[in-house]
Amino acid sequence: MTNPILSDWTTPFEIAPFDTIADSDFSPALDTALKAHNAQIDAIAGNPDAPTFANTVEALEAAGEQLDKVLSVFFTVAGADSNPMREELQRDFSPKLAAHFSGISSNKALFQRLADLWARKDDLSLTDEQSRVLMLTHRGFVRAGAALTGDADARMQEIKARLASLGTSFTQNLLADEREWFMPLSEDDLEGLPDFVVDATRAAGQEKGADGPVVTLSRSIIVPFLQFSPRRDLREKAYKAWTARGANGGETDNREIAAEILALREERAKLLGYANFAAYKLETEMARTPDKVRDLLMQVWEPAKARADADAEILTQMMQADGVNGPLAAWDWRYYAEKRRKAEHDLDEAALKPYLQLDRMIEAAFACANRLFGLEFAPLDVPLYHPDCRAWEVTRNGQHVAVFIGDYFARGSKRSGARCSAMRSQAKFPTVQAPVVINVCNFAKGDPALLSYDDARTLFHEFGHALHQMLSDVTYESISGTSVARDFVELPSQLYEHWLEVPEVLAEFATHANTGAPMPQDMLDKVLKAANFDQGFQTVEYVASALVDLEFHDGAAPADPIATQAQVLEGLGMPPAIGMRHATPHFAHVFAGDGYSAGYYSYMWSEVMDADAFAAFEEAGGAFDPDRAKALEENILSTGGSREAEDLYLAFRGRLPGVEALLKGRGLISA
Ligand SMILES: [Zn+2]
């Protein structure tokens, strides 16, 4: 019998036939697909004909169609509906896949063909998109070390292996320190904590086998504890333990690991011919150079610090009024900020919730996409991997555009957080394929399901990523949809969040679950205002981390990263009552892997753009200005990675983004 994953999918729109796939199908399907892909790669690399764009680059684009099928189905269910067998398969698959892809990128014969094409690129009569795909493919191989030979090649392999193992140790040490520490609370110590924190501390106590409630270092417990506990001594103890993660001495200490990682990254960048690791890392990003990143972060830093300093004075006065003398400490900030929030913007979450029904918020996201881009959504009845999943056919002027799947509810088998992925990416080569896009969230189930405001924002955010996939209109899959620079990929998603804040959208779709009445104006105002609260603190703690990350990688690797971190903070004039969002010994974004190294700035880079891009709508004719919507689709949402991110933004906006809209949006300068 043929494996249902690898057979032709005769379902509507060729959605994976989930109802016919068994977990026992994955492993044999993966083995077959890897073998097939290897055979294709060997055939391309060993082709006796001289390299052409078609027999090399296009052949690579077309290869691996079986592998795409297996991986898209497997990773969808493994992330959103796992079980012990799927978890075991995942542990089994990841080293196999790592070896497979590293084998391709170190295939010298294949690289020779790409290098040959690259040298003759101007004589190949390529379209703009083809030139771009050749450049990206060649560059990907070079950056992976394919052009190195002899000792340099051997050393590169050693460095990669060592970095992978150091990254794993860094993560495991951090988890060990987080698991190890907890602080028992007496019943009296619970005073002042809201019910949800009390419940969480009790559940944590049970999990730790303690007699009663405990505070742990999990962000979902420690942060609300610091926010709500009136016990300054306990806050201090908990805060110190939280910020000491990875720096407790002994076997789980991450400080030397961080230094070794930084040294190896620098060596790796130099082997590849870059001045330092930041130059290597930023080459593929919109920002391009460390100076541009630093310049942007500093433009945000100054007003953020000014706001934080002013806030610190207010919080210090509140603390002194409480009878506590001396300076405001890092374990005091969240507590007094929460008191201030209550006094200034009391927003009753419980009263707000009935106005944010999941189904109405989905309708709102669809309605905005209809007004902006003419998309229509019709429910689609197809078997999916879980009964909670819903599907829609997306059309425009009667033409099929995409299938959109929403898997919104939390369950034990689902990984936390929210995400968007393409189960099939848009492409026109080797055949035309329409995208199948999924949003996976973790909202609480209910009848009707109700969202918090943050949840509603997440829904719009992920739907923004989905639009980037669904409206993609390129030829080659490798540059389709969200295959863009890391510091550009959050632009469509963060931008789409702005439509939730458009008063007419909330007025139409935020209706009360029981009465159907629209949200009252004063509640609407409070919701929008609360979003700006304590932005001095939040911006300062984030930007400080981003600048430290940048300094670590721009120039010679520091022998003592902790000393370098201290110097950077001192140079910035870091407010004493604010810590870094992530300090070096537990900065997993930067040290657990390469993903956000010299890249932690990307969140803010994207935010600068989304604020500036939405301002373009407001300046033009409002949130639904048709010309701006058309420009957004033509230059950003449909173009994938077919051009440089900076060119795409310029084409949309006519100029590069400035920080002003972000500073206004965060309330750091007056509107
Ligand atoms: Zn996102």
PDB file of N, CA and C in Angstrom, residues 260-313:
ATOM      1  N   GLU A 260      33.106  31.605  25.323  1.00  0.00           N
ATOM      2  CA  GLU A 260      33.601  30.698  24.276  1.00  0.00           C
ATOM      3  C   GLU A 260      32.748  30.812  23.009  1.00  0.00           C
ATOM      4  N   ILE A 261      31.442  30.920  23.184  1.00  0.00           N
ATOM      5  CA  ILE A 261      30.555  31.067  22.021  1.00  0.00           C
ATOM      6  C   ILE A 261      30.928  32.318  21.225  1.00  0.00           C
ATOM      7  N   LEU A 262      31.144  33.419  21.934  1.00  0.00           N
ATOM      8  CA  LEU A 262      31.463  34.672  21.240  1.00  0.00           C
ATOM      9  C   LEU A 262      32.788  34.559  20.489  1.00  0.00           C
ATOM     10  N   ALA A 263      33.771  33.900  21.109  1.00  0.00           N
ATOM     11  CA  ALA A 263      35.079  33.744  20.452  1.00  0.00           C
ATOM     12  C   ALA A 263      34.945  32.877  19.195  1.00  0.00           C
ATOM     13  N   LEU A 264      34.175  31.794  19.299  1.00  0.00           N
ATOM     14  CA  LEU A 264      34.015  30.900  18.142  1.00  0.00           C
ATOM     15  C   LEU A 264      33.231  31.573  17.015  1.00  0.00           C
ATOM     16  N   ARG A 265      32.246  32.366  17.386  1.00  0.00           N
ATOM     17  CA  ARG A 265      31.487  33.081  16.346  1.00  0.00           C
ATOM     18  C   ARG A 265      32.389  34.039  15.587  1.00  0.00           C
ATOM     19  N   GLU A 266      33.263  34.717  16.336  1.00  0.00           N
ATOM     20  CA  GLU A 266      34.168  35.649  15.671  1.00  0.00           C
ATOM     21  C   GLU A 266      35.092  34.890  14.714  1.00  0.00           C
ATOM     22  N   GLU A 267      35.613  33.749  15.191  1.00  0.00           N
ATOM     23  CA  GLU A 267      36.515  32.960  14.346  1.00  0.00           C
ATOM     24  C   GLU A 267      35.789  32.477  13.084  1.00  0.00           C
ATOM     25  N   ARG A 268      34.551  32.047  13.276  1.00  0.00           N
ATOM     26  CA  ARG A 268      33.750  31.569  12.145  1.00  0.00           C
ATOM     27  C   ARG A 268      33.551  32.673  11.110  1.00  0.00           C
ATOM     28  N   ALA A 269      33.203  33.870  11.590  1.00  0.00           N
ATOM     29  CA  ALA A 269      32.984  34.995  10.678  1.00  0.00           C
ATOM     30  C   ALA A 269      34.271  35.321   9.917  1.00  0.00           C
ATOM     31  N   LYS A 270      35.399  35.266  10.624  1.00  0.00           N
ATOM     32  CA  LYS A 270      36.676  35.618   9.976  1.00  0.00           C
ATOM     33  C   LYS A 270      37.087  34.568   8.950  1.00  0.00           C
ATOM     34  N   LEU A 271      36.827  33.284   9.261  1.00  0.00           N
ATOM     35  CA  LEU A 271      37.113  32.227   8.276  1.00  0.00           C
ATOM     36  C   LEU A 271      36.353  32.495   6.980  1.00  0.00           C
ATOM     37  N   LEU A 272      35.157  33.059   7.121  1.00  0.00           N
ATOM     38  CA  LEU A 272      34.328  33.325   5.944  1.00  0.00           C
ATOM     39  C   LEU A 272      34.643  34.684   5.307  1.00  0.00           C
ATOM     40  N   GLY A 273      35.583  35.405   5.907  1.00  0.00           N
ATOM     41  CA  GLY A 273      36.020  36.653   5.289  1.00  0.00           C
ATOM     42  C   GLY A 273      35.313  37.911   5.778  1.00  0.00           C
ATOM     43  N   TYR A 274      34.603  37.821   6.895  1.00  0.00           N
ATOM     44  CA  TYR A 274      33.922  39.008   7.434  1.00  0.00           C
ATOM     45  C   TYR A 274      34.765  39.618   8.555  1.00  0.00           C
ATOM     46  N   ALA A 275      34.585  40.921   8.784  1.00  0.00           N
ATOM     47  CA  ALA A 275      35.364  41.610   9.810  1.00  0.00           C
ATOM     48  C   ALA A 275      35.034  41.077  11.201  1.00  0.00           C
ATOM     49  N   ASN A 276      33.785  40.760  11.439  1.00  0.00           N
ATOM     50  CA  ASN A 276      33.373  40.222  12.739  1.00  0.00           C
ATOM     51  C   ASN A 276      32.009  39.556  12.573  1.00  0.00           C
ATOM     52  N   PHE A 277      31.500  39.000  13.674  1.00  0.00           N
ATOM     53  CA  PHE A 277      30.272  38.223  13.559  1.00  0.00           C
ATOM     54  C   PHE A 277      29.059  39.095  13.228  1.00  0.00           C
ATOM     55  N   ALA A 278      29.028  40.315  13.751  1.00  0.00           N
ATOM     56  CA  ALA A 278      27.879  41.185  13.452  1.00  0.00           C
ATOM     57  C   ALA A 278      27.830  41.498  11.956  1.00  0.00           C
ATOM     58  N   ALA A 279      28.998  41.712  11.354  1.00  0.00           N
ATOM     59  CA  ALA A 279      29.036  42.003   9.912  1.00  0.00           C
ATOM     60  C   ALA A 279      28.514  40.799   9.131  1.00  0.00           C
ATOM     61  N   TYR A 280      28.922  39.596   9.563  1.00  0.00           N
ATOM     62  CA  TYR A 280      28.443  38.359   8.926  1.00  0.00           C
ATOM     63  C   TYR A 280      26.925  38.238   9.084  1.00  0.00           C
ATOM     64  N   LYS A 281      26.468  38.411  10.306  1.00  0.00           N
ATOM     65  CA  LYS A 281      25.062  38.184  10.605  1.00  0.00           C
ATOM     66  C   LYS A 281      24.156  39.210   9.920  1.00  0.00           C
ATOM     67  N   LEU A 282      24.596  40.459   9.895  1.00  0.00           N
ATOM     68  CA  LEU A 282      23.721  41.521   9.382  1.00  0.00           C
ATOM     69  C   LEU A 282      23.726  41.618   7.859  1.00  0.00           C
ATOM     70  N   GLU A 283      24.647  40.904   7.225  1.00  0.00           N
ATOM     71  CA  GLU A 283      24.722  40.951   5.763  1.00  0.00           C
ATOM     72  C   GLU A 283      23.381  40.612   5.113  1.00  0.00           C
ATOM     73  N   THR A 284      22.654  39.664   5.690  1.00  0.00           N
ATOM     74  CA  THR A 284      21.405  39.208   5.071  1.00  0.00           C
ATOM     75  C   THR A 284      20.194  39.982   5.575  1.00  0.00           C
ATOM     76  N   GLU A 285      20.402  40.933   6.476  1.00  0.00           N
ATOM     77  CA  GLU A 285      19.271  41.627   7.095  1.00  0.00           C
ATOM     78  C   GLU A 285      19.030  42.976   6.425  1.00  0.00           C
ATOM     79  N   MET A 286      17.864  43.529   6.684  1.00  0.00           N
ATOM     80  CA  MET A 286      17.564  44.844   6.150  1.00  0.00           C
ATOM     81  C   MET A 286      18.516  45.891   6.727  1.00  0.00           C
ATOM     82  N   ALA A 287      18.852  45.737   8.011  1.00  0.00           N
ATOM     83  CA  ALA A 287      19.707  46.728   8.672  1.00  0.00           C
ATOM     84  C   ALA A 287      21.100  46.795   8.049  1.00  0.00           C
ATOM     85  N   ARG A 288      21.622  45.659   7.617  1.00  0.00           N
ATOM     86  CA  ARG A 288      22.904  45.577   6.906  1.00  0.00           C
ATOM     87  C   ARG A 288      24.148  45.784   7.754  1.00  0.00           C
ATOM     88  N   THR A 289      24.196  46.854   8.539  1.00  0.00           N
ATOM     89  CA  THR A 289      25.436  47.123   9.275  1.00  0.00           C
ATOM     90  C   THR A 289      25.147  47.385  10.751  1.00  0.00           C
ATOM     91  N   PRO A 290      26.140  47.072  11.605  1.00  0.00           N
ATOM     92  CA  PRO A 290      25.990  47.347  13.043  1.00  0.00           C
ATOM     93  C   PRO A 290      25.727  48.828  13.316  1.00  0.00           C
ATOM     94  N   ASP A 291      26.334  49.705  12.521  1.00  0.00           N
ATOM     95  CA  ASP A 291      26.132  51.136  12.773  1.00  0.00           C
ATOM     96  C   ASP A 291      24.674  51.544  12.603  1.00  0.00           C
ATOM     97  N   LYS A 292      24.023  50.959  11.595  1.00  0.00           N
ATOM     98  CA  LYS A 292      22.612  51.315  11.391  1.00  0.00           C
ATOM     99  C   LYS A 292      21.750  50.829  12.543  1.00  0.00           C
ATOM    100  N   VAL A 293      22.086  49.636  13.056  1.00  0.00           N
ATOM    101  CA  VAL A 293      21.323  49.105  14.189  1.00  0.00           C
ATOM    102  C   VAL A 293      21.525  50.001  15.410  1.00  0.00           C
ATOM    103  N   ARG A 294      22.805  50.340  15.651  1.00  0.00           N
ATOM    104  CA  ARG A 294      23.127  51.150  16.830  1.00  0.00           C
ATOM    105  C   ARG A 294      22.437  52.514  16.740  1.00  0.00           C
ATOM    106  N   ASP A 295      22.456  53.063  15.543  1.00  0.00           N
ATOM    107  CA  ASP A 295      21.862  54.373  15.334  1.00  0.00           C
ATOM    108  C   ASP A 295      20.363  54.348  15.664  1.00  0.00           C
ATOM    109  N   LEU A 296      19.686  53.317  15.178  1.00  0.00           N
ATOM    110  CA  LEU A 296      18.257  53.215  15.445  1.00  0.00           C
ATOM    111  C   LEU A 296      17.992  53.030  16.946  1.00  0.00           C
ATOM    112  N   LEU A 297      18.754  52.109  17.558  1.00  0.00           N
ATOM    113  CA  LEU A 297      18.506  51.824  18.975  1.00  0.00           C
ATOM    114  C   LEU A 297      18.757  53.064  19.833  1.00  0.00           C
ATOM    115  N   MET A 298      19.788  53.841  19.473  1.00  0.00           N
ATOM    116  CA  MET A 298      20.085  55.029  20.270  1.00  0.00           C
ATOM    117  C   MET A 298      19.023  56.120  20.094  1.00  0.00           C
ATOM    118  N   GLN A 299      18.429  56.182  18.911  1.00  0.00           N
ATOM    119  CA  GLN A 299      17.351  57.168  18.721  1.00  0.00           C
ATOM    120  C   GLN A 299      16.159  56.850  19.613  1.00  0.00           C
ATOM    121  N   VAL A 300      15.970  55.561  19.887  1.00  0.00           N
ATOM    122  CA  VAL A 300      14.873  55.159  20.754  1.00  0.00           C
ATOM    123  C   VAL A 300      15.299  55.263  22.221  1.00  0.00           C
ATOM    124  N   TRP A 301      16.589  54.962  22.466  1.00  0.00           N
ATOM    125  CA  TRP A 301      17.089  54.921  23.843  1.00  0.00           C
ATOM    126  C   TRP A 301      16.905  56.250  24.567  1.00  0.00           C
ATOM    127  N   GLU A 302      17.280  57.332  23.917  1.00  0.00           N
ATOM    128  CA  GLU A 302      17.283  58.614  24.630  1.00  0.00           C
ATOM    129  C   GLU A 302      15.901  58.987  25.169  1.00  0.00           C
ATOM    130  N   PRO A 303      14.866  59.032  24.305  1.00  0.00           N
ATOM    131  CA  PRO A 303      13.548  59.363  24.865  1.00  0.00           C
ATOM    132  C   PRO A 303      13.022  58.305  25.835  1.00  0.00           C
ATOM    133  N   ALA A 304      13.382  57.048  25.618  1.00  0.00           N
ATOM    134  CA  ALA A 304      12.913  56.002  26.535  1.00  0.00           C
ATOM    135  C   ALA A 304      13.535  56.192  27.913  1.00  0.00           C
ATOM    136  N   LYS A 305      14.821  56.508  27.936  1.00  0.00           N
ATOM    137  CA  LYS A 305      15.500  56.713  29.216  1.00  0.00           C
ATOM    138  C   LYS A 305      14.938  57.944  29.933  1.00  0.00           C
ATOM    139  N   ALA A 306      14.674  58.995  29.159  1.00  0.00           N
ATOM    140  CA  ALA A 306      14.108  60.199  29.774  1.00  0.00           C
ATOM    141  C   ALA A 306      12.759  59.863  30.426  1.00  0.00           C
ATOM    142  N   ARG A 307      11.935  59.089  29.701  1.00  0.00           N
ATOM    143  CA  ARG A 307      10.647  58.703  30.263  1.00  0.00           C
ATOM    144  C   ARG A 307      10.834  57.824  31.503  1.00  0.00           C
ATOM    145  N   ALA A 308      11.767  56.879  31.418  1.00  0.00           N
ATOM    146  CA  ALA A 308      11.992  55.973  32.549  1.00  0.00           C
ATOM    147  C   ALA A 308      12.491  56.751  33.768  1.00  0.00           C
ATOM    148  N   ASP A 309      13.378  57.718  33.553  1.00  0.00           N
ATOM    149  CA  ASP A 309      13.880  58.512  34.676  1.00  0.00           C
ATOM    150  C   ASP A 309      12.739  59.291  35.345  1.00  0.00           C
ATOM    151  N   ALA A 310      11.862  59.855  34.512  1.00  0.00           N
ATOM    152  CA  ALA A 310      10.730  60.606  35.071  1.00  0.00           C
ATOM    153  C   ALA A 310       9.794  59.660  35.828  1.00  0.00           C
ATOM    154  N   ASP A 311       9.556  58.476  35.255  1.00  0.00           N
ATOM    155  CA  ASP A 311       8.699  57.497  35.928  1.00  0.00           C
ATOM    156  C   ASP A 311       9.321  57.050  37.256  1.00  0.00           C
ATOM    157  N   ALA A 312      10.657  56.875  37.246  1.00  0.00           N
ATOM    158  CA  ALA A 312      11.335  56.420  38.469  1.00  0.00           C
ATOM    159  C   ALA A 312      11.090  57.401  39.612  1.00  0.00           C
ATOM    160  N   GLU A 313      11.063  58.691  39.291  1.00  0.00           N
ATOM    161  CA  GLU A 313      10.815  59.680  40.352  1.00  0.00           C
ATOM    162  C   GLU A 313       9.430  59.511  40.951  1.00  0.00           C
TER     163      GLU A 313
END
